[in-house]
mmCIF file of C-alpha atoms and ligand atoms in Angstrom:
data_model
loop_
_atom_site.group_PDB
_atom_site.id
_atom_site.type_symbol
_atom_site.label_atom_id
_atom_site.label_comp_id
_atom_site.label_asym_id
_atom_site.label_seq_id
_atom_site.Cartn_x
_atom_site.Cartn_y
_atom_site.Cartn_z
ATOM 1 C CA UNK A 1 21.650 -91.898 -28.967
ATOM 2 C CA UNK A 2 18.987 -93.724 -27.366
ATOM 3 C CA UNK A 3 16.156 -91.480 -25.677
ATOM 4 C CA UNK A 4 14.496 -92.063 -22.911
ATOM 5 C CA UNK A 5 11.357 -89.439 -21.778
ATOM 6 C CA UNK A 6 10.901 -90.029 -18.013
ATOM 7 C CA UNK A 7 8.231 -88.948 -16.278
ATOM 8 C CA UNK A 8 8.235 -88.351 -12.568
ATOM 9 C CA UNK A 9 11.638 -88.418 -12.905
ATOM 10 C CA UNK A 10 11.968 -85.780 -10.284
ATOM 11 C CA UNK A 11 10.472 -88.118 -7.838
ATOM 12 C CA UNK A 12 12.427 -90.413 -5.524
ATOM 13 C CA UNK A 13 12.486 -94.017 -7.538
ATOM 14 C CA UNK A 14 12.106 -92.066 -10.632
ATOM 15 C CA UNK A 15 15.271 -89.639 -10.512
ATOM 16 C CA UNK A 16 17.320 -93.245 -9.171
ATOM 17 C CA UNK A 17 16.438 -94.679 -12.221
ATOM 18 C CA UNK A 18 17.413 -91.403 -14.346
ATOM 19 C CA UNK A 19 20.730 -91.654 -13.235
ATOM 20 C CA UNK A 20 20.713 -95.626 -13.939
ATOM 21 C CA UNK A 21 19.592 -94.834 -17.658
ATOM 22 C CA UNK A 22 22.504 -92.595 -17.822
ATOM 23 C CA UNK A 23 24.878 -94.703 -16.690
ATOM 24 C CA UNK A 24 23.292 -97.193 -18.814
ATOM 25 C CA UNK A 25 24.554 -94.397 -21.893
ATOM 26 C CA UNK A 26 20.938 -93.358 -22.674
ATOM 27 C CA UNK A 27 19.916 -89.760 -23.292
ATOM 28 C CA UNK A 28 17.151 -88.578 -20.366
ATOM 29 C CA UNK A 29 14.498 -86.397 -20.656
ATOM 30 C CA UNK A 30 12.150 -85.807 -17.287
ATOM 31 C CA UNK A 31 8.545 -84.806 -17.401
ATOM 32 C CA UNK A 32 7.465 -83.847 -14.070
ATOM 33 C CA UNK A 33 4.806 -81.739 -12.820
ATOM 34 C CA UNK A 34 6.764 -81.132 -9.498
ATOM 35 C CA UNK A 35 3.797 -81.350 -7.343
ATOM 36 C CA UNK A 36 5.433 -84.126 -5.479
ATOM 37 C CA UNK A 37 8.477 -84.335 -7.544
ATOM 38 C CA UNK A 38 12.078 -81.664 -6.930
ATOM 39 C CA UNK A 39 14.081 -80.000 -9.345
ATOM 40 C CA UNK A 40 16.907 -80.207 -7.811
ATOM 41 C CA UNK A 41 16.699 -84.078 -7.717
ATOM 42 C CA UNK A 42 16.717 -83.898 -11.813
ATOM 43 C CA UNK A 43 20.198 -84.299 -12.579
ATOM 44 C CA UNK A 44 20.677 -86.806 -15.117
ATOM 45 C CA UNK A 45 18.412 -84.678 -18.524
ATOM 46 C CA UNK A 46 16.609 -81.725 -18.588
ATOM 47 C CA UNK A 47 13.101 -81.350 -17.365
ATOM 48 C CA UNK A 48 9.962 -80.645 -18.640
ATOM 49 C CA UNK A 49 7.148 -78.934 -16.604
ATOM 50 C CA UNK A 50 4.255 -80.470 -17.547
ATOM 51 C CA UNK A 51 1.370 -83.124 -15.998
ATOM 52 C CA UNK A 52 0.074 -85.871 -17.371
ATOM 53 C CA UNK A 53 -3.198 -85.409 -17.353
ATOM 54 C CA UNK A 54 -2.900 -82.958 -19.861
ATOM 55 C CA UNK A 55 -2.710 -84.321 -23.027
ATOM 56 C CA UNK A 56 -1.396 -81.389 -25.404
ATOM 57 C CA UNK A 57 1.661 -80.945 -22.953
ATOM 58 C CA UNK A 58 2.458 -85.067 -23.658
ATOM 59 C CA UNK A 59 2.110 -84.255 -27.020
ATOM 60 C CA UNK A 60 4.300 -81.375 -27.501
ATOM 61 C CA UNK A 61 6.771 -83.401 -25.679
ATOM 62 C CA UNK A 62 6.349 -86.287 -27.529
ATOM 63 C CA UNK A 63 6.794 -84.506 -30.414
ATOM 64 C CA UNK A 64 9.729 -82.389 -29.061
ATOM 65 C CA UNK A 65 12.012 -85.237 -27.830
ATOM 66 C CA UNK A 66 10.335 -88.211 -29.654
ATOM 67 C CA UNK A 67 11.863 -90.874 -27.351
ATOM 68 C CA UNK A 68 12.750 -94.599 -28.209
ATOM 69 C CA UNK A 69 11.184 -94.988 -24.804
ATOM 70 C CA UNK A 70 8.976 -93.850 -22.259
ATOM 71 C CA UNK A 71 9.733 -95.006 -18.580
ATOM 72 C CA UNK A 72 6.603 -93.777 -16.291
ATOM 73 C CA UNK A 73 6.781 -93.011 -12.792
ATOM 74 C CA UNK A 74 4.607 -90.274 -12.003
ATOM 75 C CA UNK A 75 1.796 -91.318 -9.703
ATOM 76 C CA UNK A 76 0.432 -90.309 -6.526
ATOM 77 C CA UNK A 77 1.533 -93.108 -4.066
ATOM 78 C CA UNK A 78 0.156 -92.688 -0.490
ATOM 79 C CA UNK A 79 -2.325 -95.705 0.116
ATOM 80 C CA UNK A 80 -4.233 -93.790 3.332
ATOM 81 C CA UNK A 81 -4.648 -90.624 0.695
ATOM 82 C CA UNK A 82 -6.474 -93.260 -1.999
ATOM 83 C CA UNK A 83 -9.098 -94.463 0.074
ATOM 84 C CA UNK A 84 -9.867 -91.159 1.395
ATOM 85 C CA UNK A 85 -9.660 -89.497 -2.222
ATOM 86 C CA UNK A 86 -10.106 -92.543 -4.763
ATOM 87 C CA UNK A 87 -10.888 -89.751 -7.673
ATOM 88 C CA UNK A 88 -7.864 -87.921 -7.314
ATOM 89 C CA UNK A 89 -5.728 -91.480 -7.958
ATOM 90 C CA UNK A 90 -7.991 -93.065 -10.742
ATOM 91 C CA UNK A 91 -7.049 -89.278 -12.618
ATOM 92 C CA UNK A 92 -3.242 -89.422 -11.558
ATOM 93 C CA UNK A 93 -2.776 -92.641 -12.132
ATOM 94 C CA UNK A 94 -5.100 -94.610 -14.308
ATOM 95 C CA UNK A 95 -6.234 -91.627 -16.437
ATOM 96 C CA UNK A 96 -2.786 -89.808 -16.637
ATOM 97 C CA UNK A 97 -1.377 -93.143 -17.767
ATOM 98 C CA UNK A 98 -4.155 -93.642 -20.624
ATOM 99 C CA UNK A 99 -3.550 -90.125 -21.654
ATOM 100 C CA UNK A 100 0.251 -90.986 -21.552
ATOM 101 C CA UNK A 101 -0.319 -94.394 -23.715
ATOM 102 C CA UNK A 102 -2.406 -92.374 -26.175
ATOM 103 C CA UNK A 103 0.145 -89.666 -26.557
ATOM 104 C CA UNK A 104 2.599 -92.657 -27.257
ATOM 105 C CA UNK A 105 0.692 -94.191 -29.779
ATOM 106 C CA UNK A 106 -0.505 -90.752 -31.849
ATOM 107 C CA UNK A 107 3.705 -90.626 -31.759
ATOM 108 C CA UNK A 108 4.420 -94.188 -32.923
ATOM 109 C CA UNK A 109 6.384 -94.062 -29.434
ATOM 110 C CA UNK A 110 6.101 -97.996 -29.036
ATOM 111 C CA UNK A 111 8.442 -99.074 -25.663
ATOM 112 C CA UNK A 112 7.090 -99.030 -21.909
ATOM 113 C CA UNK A 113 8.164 -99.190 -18.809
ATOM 114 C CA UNK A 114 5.915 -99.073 -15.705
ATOM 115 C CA UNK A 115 6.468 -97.866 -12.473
ATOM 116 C CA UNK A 116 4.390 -101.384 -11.096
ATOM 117 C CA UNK A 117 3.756 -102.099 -7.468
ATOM 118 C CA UNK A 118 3.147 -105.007 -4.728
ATOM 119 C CA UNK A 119 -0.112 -102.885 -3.928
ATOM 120 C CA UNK A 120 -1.684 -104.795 -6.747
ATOM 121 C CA UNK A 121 -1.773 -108.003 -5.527
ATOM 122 C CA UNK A 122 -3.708 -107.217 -2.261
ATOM 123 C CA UNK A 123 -3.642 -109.851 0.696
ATOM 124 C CA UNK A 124 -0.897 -112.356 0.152
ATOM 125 C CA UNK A 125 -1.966 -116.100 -0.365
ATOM 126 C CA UNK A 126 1.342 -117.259 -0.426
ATOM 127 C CA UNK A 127 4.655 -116.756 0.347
ATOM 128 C CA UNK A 128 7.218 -115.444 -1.529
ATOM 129 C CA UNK A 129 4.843 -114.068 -4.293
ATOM 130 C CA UNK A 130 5.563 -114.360 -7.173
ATOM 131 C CA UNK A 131 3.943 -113.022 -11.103
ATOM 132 C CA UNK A 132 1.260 -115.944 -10.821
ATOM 133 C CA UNK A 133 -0.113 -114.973 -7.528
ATOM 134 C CA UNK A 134 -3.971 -113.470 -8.045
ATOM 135 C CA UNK A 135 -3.944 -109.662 -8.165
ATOM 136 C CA UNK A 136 -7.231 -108.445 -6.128
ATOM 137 C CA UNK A 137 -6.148 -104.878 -4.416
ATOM 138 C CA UNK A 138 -7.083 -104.020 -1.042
ATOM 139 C CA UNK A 139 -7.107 -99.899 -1.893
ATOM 140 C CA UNK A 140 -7.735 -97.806 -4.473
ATOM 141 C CA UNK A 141 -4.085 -97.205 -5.017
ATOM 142 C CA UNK A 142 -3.499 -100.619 -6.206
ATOM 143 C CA UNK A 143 -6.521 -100.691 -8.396
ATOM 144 C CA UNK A 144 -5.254 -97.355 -10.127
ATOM 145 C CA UNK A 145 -2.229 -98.981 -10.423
ATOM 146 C CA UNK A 146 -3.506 -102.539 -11.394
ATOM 147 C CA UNK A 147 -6.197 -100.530 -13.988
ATOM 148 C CA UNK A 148 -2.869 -99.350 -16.033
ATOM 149 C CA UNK A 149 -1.583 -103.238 -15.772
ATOM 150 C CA UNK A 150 -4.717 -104.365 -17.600
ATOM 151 C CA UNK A 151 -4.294 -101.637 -20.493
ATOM 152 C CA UNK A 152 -0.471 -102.859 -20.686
ATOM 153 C CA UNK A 153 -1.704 -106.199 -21.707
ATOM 154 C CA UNK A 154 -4.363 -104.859 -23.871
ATOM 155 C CA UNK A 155 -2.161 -102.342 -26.066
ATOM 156 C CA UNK A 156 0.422 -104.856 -26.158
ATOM 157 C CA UNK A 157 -2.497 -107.310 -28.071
ATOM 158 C CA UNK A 158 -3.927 -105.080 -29.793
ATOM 159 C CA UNK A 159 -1.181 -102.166 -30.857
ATOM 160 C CA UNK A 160 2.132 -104.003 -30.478
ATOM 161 C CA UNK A 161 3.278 -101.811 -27.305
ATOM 162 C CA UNK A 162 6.522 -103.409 -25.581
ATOM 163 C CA UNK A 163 5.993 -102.951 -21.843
ATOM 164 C CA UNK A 164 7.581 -103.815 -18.787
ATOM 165 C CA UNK A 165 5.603 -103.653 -15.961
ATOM 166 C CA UNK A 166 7.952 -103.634 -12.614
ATOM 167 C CA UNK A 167 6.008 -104.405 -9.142
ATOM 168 C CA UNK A 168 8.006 -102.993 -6.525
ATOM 169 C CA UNK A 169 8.000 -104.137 -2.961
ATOM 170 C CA UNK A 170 9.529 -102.244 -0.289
ATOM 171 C CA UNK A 171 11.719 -99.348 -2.391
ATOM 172 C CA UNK A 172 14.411 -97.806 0.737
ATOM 173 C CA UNK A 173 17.712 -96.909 0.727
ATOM 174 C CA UNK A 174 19.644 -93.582 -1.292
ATOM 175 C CA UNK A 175 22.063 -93.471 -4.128
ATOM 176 C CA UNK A 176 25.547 -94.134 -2.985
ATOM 177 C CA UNK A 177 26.800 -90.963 -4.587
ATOM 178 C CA UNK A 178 25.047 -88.791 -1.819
ATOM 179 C CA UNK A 179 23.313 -86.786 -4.929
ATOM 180 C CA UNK A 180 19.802 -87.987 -4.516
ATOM 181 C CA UNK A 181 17.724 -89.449 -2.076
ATOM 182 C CA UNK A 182 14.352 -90.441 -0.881
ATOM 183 C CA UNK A 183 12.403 -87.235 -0.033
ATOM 184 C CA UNK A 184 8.761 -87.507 0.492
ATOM 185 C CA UNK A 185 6.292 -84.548 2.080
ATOM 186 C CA UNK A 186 4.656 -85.824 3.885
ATOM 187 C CA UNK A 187 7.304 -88.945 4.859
ATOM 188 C CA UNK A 188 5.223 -92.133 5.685
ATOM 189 C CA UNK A 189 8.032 -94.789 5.205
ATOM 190 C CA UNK A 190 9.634 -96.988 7.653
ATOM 191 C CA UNK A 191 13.285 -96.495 7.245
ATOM 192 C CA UNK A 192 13.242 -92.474 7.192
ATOM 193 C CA UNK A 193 10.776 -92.551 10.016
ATOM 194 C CA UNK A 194 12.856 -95.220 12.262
ATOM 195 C CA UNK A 195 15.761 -92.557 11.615
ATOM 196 C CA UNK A 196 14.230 -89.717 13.060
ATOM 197 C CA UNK A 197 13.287 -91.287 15.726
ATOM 198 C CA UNK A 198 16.915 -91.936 16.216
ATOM 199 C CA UNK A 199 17.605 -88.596 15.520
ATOM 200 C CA UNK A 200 15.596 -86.553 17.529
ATOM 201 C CA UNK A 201 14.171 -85.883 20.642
ATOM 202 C CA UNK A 202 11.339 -84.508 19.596
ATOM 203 C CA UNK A 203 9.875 -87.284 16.425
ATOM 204 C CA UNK A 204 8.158 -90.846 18.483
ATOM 205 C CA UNK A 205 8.511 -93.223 16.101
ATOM 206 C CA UNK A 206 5.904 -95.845 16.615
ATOM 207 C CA UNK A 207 5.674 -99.651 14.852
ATOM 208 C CA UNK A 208 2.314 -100.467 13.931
ATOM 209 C CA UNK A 209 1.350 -103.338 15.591
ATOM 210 C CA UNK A 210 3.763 -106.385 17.474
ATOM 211 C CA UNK A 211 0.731 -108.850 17.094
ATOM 212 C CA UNK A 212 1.215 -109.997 13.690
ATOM 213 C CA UNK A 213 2.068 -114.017 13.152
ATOM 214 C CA UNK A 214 5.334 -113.191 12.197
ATOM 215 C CA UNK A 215 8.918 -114.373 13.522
ATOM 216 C CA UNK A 216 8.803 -110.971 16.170
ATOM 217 C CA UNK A 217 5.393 -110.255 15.638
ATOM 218 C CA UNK A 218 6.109 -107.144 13.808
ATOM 219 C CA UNK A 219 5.438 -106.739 9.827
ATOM 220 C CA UNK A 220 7.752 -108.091 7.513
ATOM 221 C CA UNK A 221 8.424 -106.306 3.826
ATOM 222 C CA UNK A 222 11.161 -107.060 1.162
ATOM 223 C CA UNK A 223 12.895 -103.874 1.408
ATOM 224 C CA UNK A 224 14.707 -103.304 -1.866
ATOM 225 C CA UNK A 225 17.458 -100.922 -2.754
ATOM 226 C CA UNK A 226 16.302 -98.159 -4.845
ATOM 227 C CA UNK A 227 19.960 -98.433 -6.849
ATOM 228 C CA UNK A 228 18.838 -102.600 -7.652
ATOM 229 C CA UNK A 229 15.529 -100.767 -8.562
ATOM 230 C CA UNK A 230 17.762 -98.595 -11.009
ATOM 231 C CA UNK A 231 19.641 -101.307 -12.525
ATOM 232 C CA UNK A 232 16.104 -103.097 -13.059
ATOM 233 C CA UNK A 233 14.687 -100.547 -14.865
ATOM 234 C CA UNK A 234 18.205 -100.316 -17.351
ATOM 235 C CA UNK A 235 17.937 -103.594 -17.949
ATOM 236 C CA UNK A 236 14.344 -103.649 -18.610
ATOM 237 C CA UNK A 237 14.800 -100.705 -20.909
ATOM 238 C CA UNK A 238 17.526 -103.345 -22.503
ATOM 239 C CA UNK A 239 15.837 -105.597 -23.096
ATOM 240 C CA UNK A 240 13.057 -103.652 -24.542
ATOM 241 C CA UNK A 241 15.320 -102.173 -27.103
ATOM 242 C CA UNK A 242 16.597 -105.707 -28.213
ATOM 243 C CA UNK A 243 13.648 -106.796 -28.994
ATOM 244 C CA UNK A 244 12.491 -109.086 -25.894
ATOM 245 C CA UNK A 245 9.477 -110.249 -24.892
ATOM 246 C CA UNK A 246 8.224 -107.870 -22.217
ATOM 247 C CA UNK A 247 5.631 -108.743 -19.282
ATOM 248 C CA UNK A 248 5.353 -108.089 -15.679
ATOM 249 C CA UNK A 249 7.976 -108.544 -13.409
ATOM 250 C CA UNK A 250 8.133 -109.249 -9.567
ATOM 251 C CA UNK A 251 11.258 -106.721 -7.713
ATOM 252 C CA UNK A 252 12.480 -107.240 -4.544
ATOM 253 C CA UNK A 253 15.451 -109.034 -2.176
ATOM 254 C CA UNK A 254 13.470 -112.062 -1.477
ATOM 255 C CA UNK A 255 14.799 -111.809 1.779
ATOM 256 C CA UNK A 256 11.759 -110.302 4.184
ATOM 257 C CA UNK A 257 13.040 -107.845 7.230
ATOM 258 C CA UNK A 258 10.283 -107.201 10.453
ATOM 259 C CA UNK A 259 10.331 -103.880 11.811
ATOM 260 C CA UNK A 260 11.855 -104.185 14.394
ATOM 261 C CA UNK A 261 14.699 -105.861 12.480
ATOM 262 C CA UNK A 262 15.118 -102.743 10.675
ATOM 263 C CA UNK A 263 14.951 -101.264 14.323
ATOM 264 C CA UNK A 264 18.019 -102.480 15.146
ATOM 265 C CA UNK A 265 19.700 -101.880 11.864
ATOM 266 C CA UNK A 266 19.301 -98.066 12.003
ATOM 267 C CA UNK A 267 20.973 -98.557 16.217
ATOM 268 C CA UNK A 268 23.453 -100.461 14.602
ATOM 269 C CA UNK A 269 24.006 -97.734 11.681
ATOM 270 C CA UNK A 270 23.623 -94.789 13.900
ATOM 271 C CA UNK A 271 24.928 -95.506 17.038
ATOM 272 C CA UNK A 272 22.012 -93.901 18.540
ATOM 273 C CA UNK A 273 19.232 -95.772 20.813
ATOM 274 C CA UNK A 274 15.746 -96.049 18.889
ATOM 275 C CA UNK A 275 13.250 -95.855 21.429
ATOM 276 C CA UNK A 276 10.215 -97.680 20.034
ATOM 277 C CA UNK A 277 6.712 -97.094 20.963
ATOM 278 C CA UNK A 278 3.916 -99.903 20.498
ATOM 279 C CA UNK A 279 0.740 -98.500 18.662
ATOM 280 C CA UNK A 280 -1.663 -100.221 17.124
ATOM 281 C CA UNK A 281 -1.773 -102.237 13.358
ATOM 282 C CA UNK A 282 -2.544 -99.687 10.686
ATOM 283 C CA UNK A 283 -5.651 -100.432 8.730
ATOM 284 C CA UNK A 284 -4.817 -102.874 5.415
ATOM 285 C CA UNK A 285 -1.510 -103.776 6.554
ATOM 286 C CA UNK A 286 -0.441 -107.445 6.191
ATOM 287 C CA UNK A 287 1.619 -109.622 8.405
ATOM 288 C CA UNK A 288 4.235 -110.316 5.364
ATOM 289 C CA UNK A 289 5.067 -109.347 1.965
ATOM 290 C CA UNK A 290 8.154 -110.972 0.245
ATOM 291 C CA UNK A 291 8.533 -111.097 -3.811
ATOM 292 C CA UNK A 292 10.078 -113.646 -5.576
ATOM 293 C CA UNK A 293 12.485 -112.350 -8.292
ATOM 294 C CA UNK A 294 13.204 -115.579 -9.912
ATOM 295 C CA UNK A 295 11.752 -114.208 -13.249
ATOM 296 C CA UNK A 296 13.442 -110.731 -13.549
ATOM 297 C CA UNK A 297 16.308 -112.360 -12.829
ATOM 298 C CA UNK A 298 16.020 -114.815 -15.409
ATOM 299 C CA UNK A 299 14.651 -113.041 -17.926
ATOM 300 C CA UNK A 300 16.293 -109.466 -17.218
ATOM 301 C CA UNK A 301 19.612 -110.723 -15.436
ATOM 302 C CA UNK A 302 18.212 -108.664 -12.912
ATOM 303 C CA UNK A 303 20.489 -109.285 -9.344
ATOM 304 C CA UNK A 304 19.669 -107.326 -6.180
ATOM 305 C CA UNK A 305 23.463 -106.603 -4.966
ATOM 306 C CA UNK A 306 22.296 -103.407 -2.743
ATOM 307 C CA UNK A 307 19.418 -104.578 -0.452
ATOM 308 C CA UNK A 308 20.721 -106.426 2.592
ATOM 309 C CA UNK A 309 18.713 -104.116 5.248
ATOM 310 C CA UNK A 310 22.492 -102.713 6.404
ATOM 311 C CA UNK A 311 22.808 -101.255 2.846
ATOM 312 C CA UNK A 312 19.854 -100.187 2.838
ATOM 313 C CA UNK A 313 20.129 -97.718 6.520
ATOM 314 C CA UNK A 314 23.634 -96.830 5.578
ATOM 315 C CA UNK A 315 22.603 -95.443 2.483
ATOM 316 C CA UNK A 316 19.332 -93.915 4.107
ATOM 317 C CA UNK A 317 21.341 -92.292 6.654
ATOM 318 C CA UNK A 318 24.241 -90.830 4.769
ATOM 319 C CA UNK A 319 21.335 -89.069 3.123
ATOM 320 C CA UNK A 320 19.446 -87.725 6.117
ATOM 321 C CA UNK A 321 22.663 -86.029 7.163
ATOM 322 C CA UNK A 322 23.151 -84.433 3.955
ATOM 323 C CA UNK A 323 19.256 -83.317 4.016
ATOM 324 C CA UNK A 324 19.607 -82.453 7.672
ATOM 325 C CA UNK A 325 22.503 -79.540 6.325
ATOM 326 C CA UNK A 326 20.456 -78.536 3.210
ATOM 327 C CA UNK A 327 19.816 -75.668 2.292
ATOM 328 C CA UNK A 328 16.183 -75.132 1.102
HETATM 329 N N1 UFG B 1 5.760 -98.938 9.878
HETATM 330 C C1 UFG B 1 5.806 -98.720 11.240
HETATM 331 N N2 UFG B 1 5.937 -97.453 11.676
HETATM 332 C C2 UFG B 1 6.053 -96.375 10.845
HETATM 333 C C3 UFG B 1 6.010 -96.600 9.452
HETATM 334 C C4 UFG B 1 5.864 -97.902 8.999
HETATM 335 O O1 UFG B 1 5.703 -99.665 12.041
HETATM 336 O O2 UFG B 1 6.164 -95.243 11.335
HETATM 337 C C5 UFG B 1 5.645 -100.319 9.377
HETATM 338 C C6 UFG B 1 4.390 -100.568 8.565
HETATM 339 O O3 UFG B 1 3.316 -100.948 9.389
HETATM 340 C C7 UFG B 1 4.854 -101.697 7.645
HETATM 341 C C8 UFG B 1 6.330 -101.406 7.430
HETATM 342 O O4 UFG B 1 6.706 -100.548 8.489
HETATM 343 O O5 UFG B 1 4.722 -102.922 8.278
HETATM 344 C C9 UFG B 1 6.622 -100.721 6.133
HETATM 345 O O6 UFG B 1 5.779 -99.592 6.008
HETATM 346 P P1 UFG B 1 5.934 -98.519 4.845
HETATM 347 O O7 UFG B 1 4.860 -97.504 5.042
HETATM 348 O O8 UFG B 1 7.340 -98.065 4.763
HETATM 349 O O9 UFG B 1 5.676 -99.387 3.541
HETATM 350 P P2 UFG B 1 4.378 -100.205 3.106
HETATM 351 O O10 UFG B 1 4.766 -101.663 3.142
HETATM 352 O O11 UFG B 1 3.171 -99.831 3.826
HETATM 353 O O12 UFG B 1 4.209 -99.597 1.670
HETATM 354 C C10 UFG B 1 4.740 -100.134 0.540
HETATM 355 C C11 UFG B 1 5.069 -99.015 -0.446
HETATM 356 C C12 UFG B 1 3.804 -98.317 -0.861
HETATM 357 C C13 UFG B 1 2.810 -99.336 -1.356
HETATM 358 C C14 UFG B 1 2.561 -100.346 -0.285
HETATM 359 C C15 UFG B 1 1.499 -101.323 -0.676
HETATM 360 O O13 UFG B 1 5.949 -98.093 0.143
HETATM 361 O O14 UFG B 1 4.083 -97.384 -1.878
HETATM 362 O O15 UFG B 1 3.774 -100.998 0.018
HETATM 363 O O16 UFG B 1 1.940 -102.602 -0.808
HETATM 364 F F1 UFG B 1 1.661 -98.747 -1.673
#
């Protein structure tokens, strides 16, 4: 049976795409620190307590489960936390994935998937974006991020690694089977904010800015199901295994919702009024970010048949109940 070692698979993309690589009929093995990750989100393998920074405890698993592949998710992720801390994300993210690529190698472990994101392109130039469009990040988040990119390429040159490299836009939305869900502490997102602001008395949600040049003047992100993200990273893991040329791949709807589009969605979904307060842009945010898919779905046979915005809230908000009644 196939085996595929998963770390920060008890996160929120990362335990989505667990359950995808079961589906998919692969055997799953998390390695998770839990610092920002949940055990009871790992549902789909067994875990392994461990970080990735520390390079005997990649080895030992390495050694213990010796996956065909290694799918790697486990980052820090908060853009606000990166420029205030830039040292704790170039060790998390650029360092822990060098460590993890090393560990691979001393294993002959020789297939990659990355946990890629829109953060490193920076400012968009055009619109959609697609692979082509110049990376230059605007935080140190997408540098750590863009940092492990570079490597990608280079290993792949010089050591025959097989990567995929998926850039996510906007990842939203809950697995339809009510199991898992996105669950962040703190919660920065749009869609589970917007919620509790329908929710609850007591939580103002606030949109950043109604100035932008946009169609409402509010921001506008390709908000992408985190199931299409799962099926994405099955394929990728696919296609790996067959033998296909890897690379870097663009993942989102292509369609681009504003804020207060998504507004609406979650009064629509709920039922409930959404009062929205006006506050102002938050630093580094631009007016629009929409992906172009064209080449995952070409070269993956990647489709996106989850992230109409609707979807997406339905799915958010079937979760939030369940949340709202568990028991912690
Ligand atoms: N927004 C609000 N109010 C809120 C929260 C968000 O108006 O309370 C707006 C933001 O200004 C933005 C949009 O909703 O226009 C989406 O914001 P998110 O924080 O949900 O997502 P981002 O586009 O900022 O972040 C995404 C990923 C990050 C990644 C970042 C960089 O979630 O992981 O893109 O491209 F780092």
């Amino acid at each position: 049976m196939t085996r595929v070692l998963v770390t920060g698979g008890a996160g929120y993309i990362g335990s989505h795409c667990c359950k995808a690589f079961a589906e998919a009929g692969y055997e799953v093995v998390v390695f998770d620190n839990l610092y920002r990750g949940w055990r009871d989100l790992v549902r789909w393998g067994r875990l392994i307590e461990g970080d990735i920074r520390d390079r005997a405890a990649l080895d030992a698993a390495m050694a213990e489960v010796k996956p065909d592949l290694v799918a790697h998710f486990a980052a820090l992720t908060y853009v606000a936390e990166s420029v205030a801390d830039p040292a704790r994300y170039y060790e998390n993210n650029t360092f822990g994935a060098f460590n993890l690529l090393e560990a691979m190698r001393a294993h002959g472990v020789s297939r990659f998937i990355f946990s890629s994101t829109a953060a490193t392109f920076g400012a968009p130039q055009t619109t959609p974006m697609d692979e082509t469009h110049p990376q230059w990040p605007i935080n140190p988040y997408g540098w750590s991020k863009l940092m492990v990119e570079r490597m990608l390429a280079d290993y792949a040159k010089a050591y025959g690694l097989r990567f995929a490299s998926l850039r996510y836009f906007n990842a939203a939305g809950a697995d339809a089977g009510g199991e898992i869900g996105e669950r962040h502490e703190p919660e920065t997102h749009l869609v589970p904010l917007a919620l509790e602001g329908a929710l609850r008395d007591d939580y103002r949600f606030t949109i950043f800015g109604d100035d932008f040049a946009t169609r409402d003047g509010t921001c506008v992100r390709d908000y992408v199901h985190v199931t299409d993200l799962g099926s994405a990273h099955a394929l990728a893991a696919r296609h790996l295994l067959e033998g296909g040329e890897g690379g870097f791949f663009n993942l989102g709807s292509g369609e681009g919702a504003t804020v207060k589009e998504v507004a609406d969605a979650i009064e629509t979904v709920t039922g409930r009024r959404l009062p929205r307060h006006i506050g102002p842009r938050r630093e580094g945010d631009p007016a629009a970010l929409v992906a172009s898919s064209a080449k995952a779905q070409s070269v993956l046979g990647w489709r996106p048949t989850h992230s109409g915005i609707a979807e997406i809230v339905e799915s958010a908000y079937a979760w939030r109940l369940k949340e709202g009644t568990r028991e912690t």
